Short mmCIF file of C-alpha atoms and ligand atoms in Angstrom, two decimals:
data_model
loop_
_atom_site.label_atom_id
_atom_site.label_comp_id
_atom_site.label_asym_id
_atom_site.label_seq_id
_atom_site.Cartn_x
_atom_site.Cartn_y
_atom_site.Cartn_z
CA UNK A 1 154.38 58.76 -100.36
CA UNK A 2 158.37 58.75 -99.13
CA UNK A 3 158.87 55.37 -97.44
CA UNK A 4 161.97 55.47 -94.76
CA UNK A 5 162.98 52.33 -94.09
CA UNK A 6 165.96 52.09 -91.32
CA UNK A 7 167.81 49.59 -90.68
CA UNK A 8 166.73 47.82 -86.63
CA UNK A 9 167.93 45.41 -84.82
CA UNK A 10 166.49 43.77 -81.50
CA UNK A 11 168.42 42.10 -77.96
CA UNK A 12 166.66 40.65 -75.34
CA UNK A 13 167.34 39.48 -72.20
CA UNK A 14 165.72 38.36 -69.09
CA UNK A 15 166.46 39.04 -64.95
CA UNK A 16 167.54 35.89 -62.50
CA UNK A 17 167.16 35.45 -59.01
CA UNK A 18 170.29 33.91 -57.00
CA UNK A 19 168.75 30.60 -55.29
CA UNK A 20 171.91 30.03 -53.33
CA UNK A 21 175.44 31.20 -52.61
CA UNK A 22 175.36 34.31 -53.49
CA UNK A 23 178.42 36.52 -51.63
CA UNK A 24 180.23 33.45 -51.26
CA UNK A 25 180.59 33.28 -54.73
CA UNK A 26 182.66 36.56 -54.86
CA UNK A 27 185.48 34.52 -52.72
CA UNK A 28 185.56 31.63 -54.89
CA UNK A 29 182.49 29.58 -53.47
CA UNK A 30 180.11 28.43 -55.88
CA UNK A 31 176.44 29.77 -56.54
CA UNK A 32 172.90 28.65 -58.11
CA UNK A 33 171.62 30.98 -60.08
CA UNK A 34 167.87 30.49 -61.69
CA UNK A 35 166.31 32.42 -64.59
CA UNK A 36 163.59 35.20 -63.74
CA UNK A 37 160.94 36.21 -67.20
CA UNK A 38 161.21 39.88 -66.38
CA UNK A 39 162.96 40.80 -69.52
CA UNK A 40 164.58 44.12 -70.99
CA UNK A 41 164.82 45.17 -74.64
CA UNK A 42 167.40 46.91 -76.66
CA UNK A 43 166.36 48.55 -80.10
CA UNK A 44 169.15 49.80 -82.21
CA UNK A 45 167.70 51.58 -84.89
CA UNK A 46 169.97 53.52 -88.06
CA UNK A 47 169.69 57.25 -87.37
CA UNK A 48 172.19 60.53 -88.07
CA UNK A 49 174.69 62.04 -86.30
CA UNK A 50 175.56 61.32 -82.58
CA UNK A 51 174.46 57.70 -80.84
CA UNK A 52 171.75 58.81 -79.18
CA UNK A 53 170.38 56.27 -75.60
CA UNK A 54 166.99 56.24 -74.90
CA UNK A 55 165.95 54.77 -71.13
CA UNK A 56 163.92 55.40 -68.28
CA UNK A 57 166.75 56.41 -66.77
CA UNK A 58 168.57 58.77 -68.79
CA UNK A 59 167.74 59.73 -72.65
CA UNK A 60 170.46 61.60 -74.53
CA UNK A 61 173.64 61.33 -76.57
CA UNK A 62 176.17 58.10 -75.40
CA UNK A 63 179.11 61.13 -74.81
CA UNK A 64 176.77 63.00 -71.91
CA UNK A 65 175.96 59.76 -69.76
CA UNK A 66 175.60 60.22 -66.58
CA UNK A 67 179.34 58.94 -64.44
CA UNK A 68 176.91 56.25 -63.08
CA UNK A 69 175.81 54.79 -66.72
CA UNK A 70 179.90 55.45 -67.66
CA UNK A 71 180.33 51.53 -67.88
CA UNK A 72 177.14 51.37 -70.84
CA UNK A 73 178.28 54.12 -72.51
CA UNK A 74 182.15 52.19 -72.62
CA UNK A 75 180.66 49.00 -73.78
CA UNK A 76 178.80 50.77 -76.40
CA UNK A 77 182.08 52.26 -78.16
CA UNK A 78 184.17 49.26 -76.92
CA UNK A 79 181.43 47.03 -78.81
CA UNK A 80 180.82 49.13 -81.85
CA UNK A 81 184.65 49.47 -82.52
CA UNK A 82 184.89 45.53 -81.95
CA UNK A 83 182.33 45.37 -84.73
CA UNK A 84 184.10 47.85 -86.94
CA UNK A 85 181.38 50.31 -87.15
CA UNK A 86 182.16 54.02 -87.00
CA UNK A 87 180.42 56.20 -82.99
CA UNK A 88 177.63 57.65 -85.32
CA UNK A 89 174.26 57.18 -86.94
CA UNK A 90 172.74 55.01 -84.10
CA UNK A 91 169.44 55.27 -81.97
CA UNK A 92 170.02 52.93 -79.41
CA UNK A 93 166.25 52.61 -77.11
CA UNK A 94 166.27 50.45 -74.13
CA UNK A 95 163.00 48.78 -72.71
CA UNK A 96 163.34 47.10 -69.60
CA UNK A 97 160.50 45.80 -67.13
CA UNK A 98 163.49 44.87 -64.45
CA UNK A 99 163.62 47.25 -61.66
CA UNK A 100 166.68 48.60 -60.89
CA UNK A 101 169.14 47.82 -58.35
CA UNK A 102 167.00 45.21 -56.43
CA UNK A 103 169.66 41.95 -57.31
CA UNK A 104 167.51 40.86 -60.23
CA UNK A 105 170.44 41.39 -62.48
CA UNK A 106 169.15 44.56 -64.15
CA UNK A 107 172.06 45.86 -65.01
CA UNK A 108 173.57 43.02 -66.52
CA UNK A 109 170.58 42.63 -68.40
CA UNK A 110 170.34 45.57 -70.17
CA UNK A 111 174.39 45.44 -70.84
CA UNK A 112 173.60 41.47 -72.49
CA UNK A 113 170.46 42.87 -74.57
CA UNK A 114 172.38 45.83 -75.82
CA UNK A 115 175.64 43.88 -77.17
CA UNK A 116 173.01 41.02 -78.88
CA UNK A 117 171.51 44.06 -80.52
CA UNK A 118 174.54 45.68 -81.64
CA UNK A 119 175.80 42.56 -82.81
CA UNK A 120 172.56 41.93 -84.40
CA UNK A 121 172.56 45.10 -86.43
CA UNK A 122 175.99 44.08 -87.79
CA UNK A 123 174.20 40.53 -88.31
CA UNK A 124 176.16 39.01 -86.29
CA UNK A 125 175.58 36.84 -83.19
CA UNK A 126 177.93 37.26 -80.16
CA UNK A 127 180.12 34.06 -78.93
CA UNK A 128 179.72 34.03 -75.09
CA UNK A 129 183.06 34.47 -75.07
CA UNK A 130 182.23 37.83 -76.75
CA UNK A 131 179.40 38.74 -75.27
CA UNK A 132 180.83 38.40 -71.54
CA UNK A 133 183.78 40.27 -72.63
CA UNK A 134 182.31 43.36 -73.45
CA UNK A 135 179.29 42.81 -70.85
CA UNK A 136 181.95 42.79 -68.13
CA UNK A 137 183.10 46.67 -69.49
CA UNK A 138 179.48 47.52 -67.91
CA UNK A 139 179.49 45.41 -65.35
CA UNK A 140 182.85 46.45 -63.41
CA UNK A 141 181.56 49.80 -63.60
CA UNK A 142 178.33 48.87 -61.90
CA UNK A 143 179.81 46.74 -59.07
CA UNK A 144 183.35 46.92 -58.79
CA UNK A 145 184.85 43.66 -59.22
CA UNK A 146 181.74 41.03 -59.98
CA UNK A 147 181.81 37.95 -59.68
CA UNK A 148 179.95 37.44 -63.23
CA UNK A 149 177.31 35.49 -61.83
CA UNK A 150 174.62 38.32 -62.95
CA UNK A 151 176.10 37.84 -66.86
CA UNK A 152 176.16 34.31 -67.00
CA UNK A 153 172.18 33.63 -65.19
CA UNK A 154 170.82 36.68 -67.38
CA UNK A 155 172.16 35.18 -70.86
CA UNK A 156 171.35 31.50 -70.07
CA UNK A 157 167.95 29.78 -70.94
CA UNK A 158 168.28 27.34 -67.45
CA UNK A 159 169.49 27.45 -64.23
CA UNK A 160 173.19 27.67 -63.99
CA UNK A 161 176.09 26.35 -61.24
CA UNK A 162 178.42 29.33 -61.35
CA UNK A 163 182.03 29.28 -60.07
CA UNK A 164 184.04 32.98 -60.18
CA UNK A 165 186.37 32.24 -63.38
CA UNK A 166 184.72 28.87 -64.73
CA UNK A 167 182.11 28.40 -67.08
CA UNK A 168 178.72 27.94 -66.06
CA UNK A 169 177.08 24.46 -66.03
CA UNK A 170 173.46 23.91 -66.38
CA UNK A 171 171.68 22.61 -63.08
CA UNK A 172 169.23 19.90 -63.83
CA UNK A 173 166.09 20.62 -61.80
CA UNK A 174 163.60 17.67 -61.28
CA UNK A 175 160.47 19.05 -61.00
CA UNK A 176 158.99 22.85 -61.30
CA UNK A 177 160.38 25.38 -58.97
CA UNK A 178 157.84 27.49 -57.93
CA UNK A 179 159.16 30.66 -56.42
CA UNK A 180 157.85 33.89 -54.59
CA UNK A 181 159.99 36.44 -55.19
CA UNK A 182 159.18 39.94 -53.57
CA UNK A 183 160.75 43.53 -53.48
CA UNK A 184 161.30 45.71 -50.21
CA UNK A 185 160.50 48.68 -52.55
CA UNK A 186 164.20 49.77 -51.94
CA UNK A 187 167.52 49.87 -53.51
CA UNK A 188 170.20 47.52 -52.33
CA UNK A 189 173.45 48.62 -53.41
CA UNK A 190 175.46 45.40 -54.08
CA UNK A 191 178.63 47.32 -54.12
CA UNK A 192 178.30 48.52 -50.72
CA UNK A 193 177.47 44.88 -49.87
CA UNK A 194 180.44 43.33 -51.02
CA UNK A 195 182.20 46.19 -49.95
CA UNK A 196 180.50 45.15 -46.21
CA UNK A 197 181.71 41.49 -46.67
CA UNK A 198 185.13 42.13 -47.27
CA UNK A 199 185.23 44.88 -44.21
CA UNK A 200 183.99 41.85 -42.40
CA UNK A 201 186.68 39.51 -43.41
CA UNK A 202 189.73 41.48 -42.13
CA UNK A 203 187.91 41.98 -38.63
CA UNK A 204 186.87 38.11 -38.00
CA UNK A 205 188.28 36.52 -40.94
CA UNK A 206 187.54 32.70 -38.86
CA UNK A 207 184.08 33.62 -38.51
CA UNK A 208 183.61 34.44 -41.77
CA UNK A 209 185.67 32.06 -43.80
CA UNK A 210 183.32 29.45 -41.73
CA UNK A 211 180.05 31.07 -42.85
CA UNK A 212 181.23 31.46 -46.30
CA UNK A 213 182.93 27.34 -46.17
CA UNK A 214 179.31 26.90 -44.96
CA UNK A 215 177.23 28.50 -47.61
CA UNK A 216 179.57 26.55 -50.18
CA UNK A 217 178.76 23.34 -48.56
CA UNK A 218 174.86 24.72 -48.77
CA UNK A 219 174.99 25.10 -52.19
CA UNK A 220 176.68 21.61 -53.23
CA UNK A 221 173.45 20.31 -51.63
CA UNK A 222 171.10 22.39 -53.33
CA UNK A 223 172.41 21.13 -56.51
CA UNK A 224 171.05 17.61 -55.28
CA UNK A 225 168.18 18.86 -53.62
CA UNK A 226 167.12 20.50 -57.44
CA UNK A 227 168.58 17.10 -59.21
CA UNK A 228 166.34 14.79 -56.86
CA UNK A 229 163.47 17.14 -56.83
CA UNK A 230 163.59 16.75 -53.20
CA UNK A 231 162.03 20.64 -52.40
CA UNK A 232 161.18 20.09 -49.24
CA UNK A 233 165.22 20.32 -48.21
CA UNK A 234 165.38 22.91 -50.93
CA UNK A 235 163.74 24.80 -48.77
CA UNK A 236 165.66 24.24 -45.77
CA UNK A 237 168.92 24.97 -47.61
CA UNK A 238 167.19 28.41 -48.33
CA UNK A 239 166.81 29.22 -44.82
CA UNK A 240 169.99 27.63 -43.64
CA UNK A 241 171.45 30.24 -46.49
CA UNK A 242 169.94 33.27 -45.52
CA UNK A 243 170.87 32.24 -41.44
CA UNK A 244 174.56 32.68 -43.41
CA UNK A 245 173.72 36.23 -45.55
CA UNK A 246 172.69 37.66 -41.97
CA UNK A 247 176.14 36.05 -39.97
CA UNK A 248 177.97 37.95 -43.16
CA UNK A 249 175.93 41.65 -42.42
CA UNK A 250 173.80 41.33 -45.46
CA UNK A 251 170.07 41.34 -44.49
CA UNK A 252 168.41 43.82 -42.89
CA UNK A 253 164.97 44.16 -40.59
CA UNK A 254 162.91 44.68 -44.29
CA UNK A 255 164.33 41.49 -45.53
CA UNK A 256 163.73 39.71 -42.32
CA UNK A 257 160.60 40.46 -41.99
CA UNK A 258 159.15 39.86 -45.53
CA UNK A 259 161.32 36.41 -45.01
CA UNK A 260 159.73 35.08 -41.72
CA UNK A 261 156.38 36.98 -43.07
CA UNK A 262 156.80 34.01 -46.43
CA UNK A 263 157.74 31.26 -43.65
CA UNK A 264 154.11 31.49 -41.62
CA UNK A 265 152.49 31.60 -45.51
CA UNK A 266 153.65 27.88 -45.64
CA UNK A 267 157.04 28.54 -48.10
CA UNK A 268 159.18 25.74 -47.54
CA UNK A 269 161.99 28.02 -47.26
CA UNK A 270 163.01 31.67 -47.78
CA UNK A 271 166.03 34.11 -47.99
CA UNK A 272 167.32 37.20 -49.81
CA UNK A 273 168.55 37.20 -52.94
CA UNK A 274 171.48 39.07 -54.71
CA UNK A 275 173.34 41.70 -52.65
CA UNK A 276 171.30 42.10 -50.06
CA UNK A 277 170.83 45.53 -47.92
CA UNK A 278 167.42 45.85 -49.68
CA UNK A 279 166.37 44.66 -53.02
CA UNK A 280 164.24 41.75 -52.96
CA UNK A 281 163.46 38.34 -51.24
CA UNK A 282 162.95 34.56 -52.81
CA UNK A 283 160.45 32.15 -51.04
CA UNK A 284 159.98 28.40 -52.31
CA UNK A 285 156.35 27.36 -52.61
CA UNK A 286 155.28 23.60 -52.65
CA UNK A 287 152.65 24.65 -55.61
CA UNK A 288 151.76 27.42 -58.06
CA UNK A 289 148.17 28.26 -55.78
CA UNK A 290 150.73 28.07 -52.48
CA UNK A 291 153.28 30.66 -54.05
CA UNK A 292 150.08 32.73 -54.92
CA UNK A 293 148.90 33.05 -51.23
CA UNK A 294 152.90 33.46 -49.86
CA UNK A 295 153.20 35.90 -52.86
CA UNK A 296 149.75 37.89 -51.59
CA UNK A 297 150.57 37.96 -47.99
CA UNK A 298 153.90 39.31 -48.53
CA UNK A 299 152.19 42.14 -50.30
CA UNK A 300 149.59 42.52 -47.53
CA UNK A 301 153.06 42.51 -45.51
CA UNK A 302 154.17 45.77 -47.18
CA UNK A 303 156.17 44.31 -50.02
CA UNK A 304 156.49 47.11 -52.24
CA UNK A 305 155.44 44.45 -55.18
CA UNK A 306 155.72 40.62 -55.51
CA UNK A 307 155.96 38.15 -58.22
CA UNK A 308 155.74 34.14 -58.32
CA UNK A 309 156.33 31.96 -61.12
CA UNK A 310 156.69 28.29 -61.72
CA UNK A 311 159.95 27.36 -63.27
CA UNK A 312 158.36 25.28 -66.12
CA UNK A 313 157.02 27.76 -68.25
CA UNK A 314 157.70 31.60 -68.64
CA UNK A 315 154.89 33.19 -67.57
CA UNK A 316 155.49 35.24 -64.54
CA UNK A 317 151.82 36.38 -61.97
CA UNK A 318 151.96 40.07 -60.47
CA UNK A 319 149.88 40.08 -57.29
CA UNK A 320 147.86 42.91 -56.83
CA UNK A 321 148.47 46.05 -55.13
CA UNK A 322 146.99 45.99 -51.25
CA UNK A 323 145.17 48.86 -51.07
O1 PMV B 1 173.93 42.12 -58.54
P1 PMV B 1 173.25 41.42 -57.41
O2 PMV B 1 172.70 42.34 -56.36
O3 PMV B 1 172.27 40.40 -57.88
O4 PMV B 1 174.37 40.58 -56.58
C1 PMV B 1 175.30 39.79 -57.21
C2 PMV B 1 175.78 38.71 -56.32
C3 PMV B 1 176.92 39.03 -55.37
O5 PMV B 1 177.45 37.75 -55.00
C4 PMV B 1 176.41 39.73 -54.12
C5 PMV B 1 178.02 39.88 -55.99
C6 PMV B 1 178.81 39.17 -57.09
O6 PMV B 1 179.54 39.88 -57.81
O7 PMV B 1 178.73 37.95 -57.23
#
């Protein structure tokens, strides 16, 4: 019997859910950022010929991307000629359980898993420095001009205090989160968000300079809230947050509804998270068994599918369909 043996090489990495501060962080203000165990996986296997990408999305040779995967396809070559290796001979397969475009940080997530696994096959392991340079290729075709928030929460381990241009710092949490977090069932395009906010800015730049001052102040005291443990005004912070993400345009009547919907199920506080305009919605629980019965009512509410967790361990409950 012939025995092929090629040559493979594996990159994980997992989703995150913004707790607070998100938008504000694109003008300087800084953000909390939390890790979410929905996790993608990038294969790169030896083959012949072209680099050929295998995804849900689109399966074919790197060179025929669609103009919308453009930035993976760059950071592919960009990588692979950092690395020194020649645009050939490559099956690159990517396995990801993170919906797409609903501010879980799917994008960035595939783009951090498929550097650590081209790095990997060169057995190599990427400095962050590294790794957010060539992430960033990907990213600034996704969304314009990020902020980086989505590549520093998807390649850290713990929660992370992000500032545009700084490196992130590790939050200390005291205590488990436990956290609801539920999808409208539709696409929120974060570039159009931004896009929104900065439209926003030339018209009433007061208004919004004081919502965005205010959301910065909001997130300073979520970082004690999280050091103290003290979840209860956690919670508040969430809501005083999202009362900021709908002065700034970015909710919608979806959002709102799944958010006051999490409210009456006893969550101690709830907003969106990510870009907004769609995509999904966070609620804080008091316990594992509360965040189950927000996370259940929010489907019976017409989330298209919802998720809590407890911030201690990995493991991550699905609540069932409502039929
Ligand atoms: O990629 P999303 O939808 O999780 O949003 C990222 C957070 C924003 O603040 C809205 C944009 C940014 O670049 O920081």
């Amino acid at each position: 019997m012939n025995r092929v043996s090629t040559r493979k090489a594996l990159g994980e990495a997992h989703s995150k859910l913004i707790l607070v501060g998100e938008h504000a962080v694109v003008y300087g203000k800084p953000a909390i950022a939390i890790p979410f165990p929905l996790k993608v996986r990038s294969i790169v296997e030896e083959s012949s010929g072209n680099i050929m990408f295998e995804s849900a999305v689109y399966t074919g040779p790197i060179d025929s991307m669609p103009m919308r995967m453009k930035g993976i396809s760059e950071c592919i070559k960009e990588t692979l000629h950092y690395l020194g290796k020649p645009l050939e001979g490559l099956r690159i397969r990517i396995d990801s359980a993170i919906p797409l475009g609903r501010g879980l940080g799917s994008s960035a997530a595939v783009a951090v898993a498929l550097v650590r696994s081209l790095f990997s096959f060169c057995g190599q392991e990427p400095s962050q420095r590294e790794l957010f340079s060539f992430v960033q290729i990907a990213e600034t075709h996704a969304h314009g001009k990020p902020s980086g928030i989505d590549m520093a929460a998807v390649s850290s381990e713990c929660p992370i205090w992000f500032e545009r241009e700084k490196e992130p710092i590790p939050v200390k949490t005291n205590g488990p989160l436990y956290i609801v977090a539920s999808d409208t069932g539709r696409i929120g395009d974060t570039r159009i968000a931004v896009e929104n906010v900065r439209k926003r800015y030339l018209l009433e730049p007061e208004k919004v300079e004081k919502s965005l001052e205010k959301i910065g102040k909001i997130v300073d005291e979520a970082k004690n809230a999280l050091l103290n443990g003290d979840m209860y005004l956690l919670g508040q912070l969430l809501n005083r947050n999202q009362e900021e993400l709908i002065s700034l345009g970015v909710s919608d009547d979806g959002l709102n509804r799944l958010i006051e919907r999490a409210r009456n199920a006893g969550a101690l506080g709830a907003k969106l998270t990510g870009g907004g305009l769609g995509g999904c919605m966070i609620a804080l629980a008091d316990s594992l068994e509360s965040a189950r019965i927000i996370s259940s009512e929010l489907m019976k509410s017409g989330a298209f599918r919802s998720w809590y967790f407890s911030s201690q361990d990995d493991s991550l409950y699905a609540s069932q369909e409502v039929k």
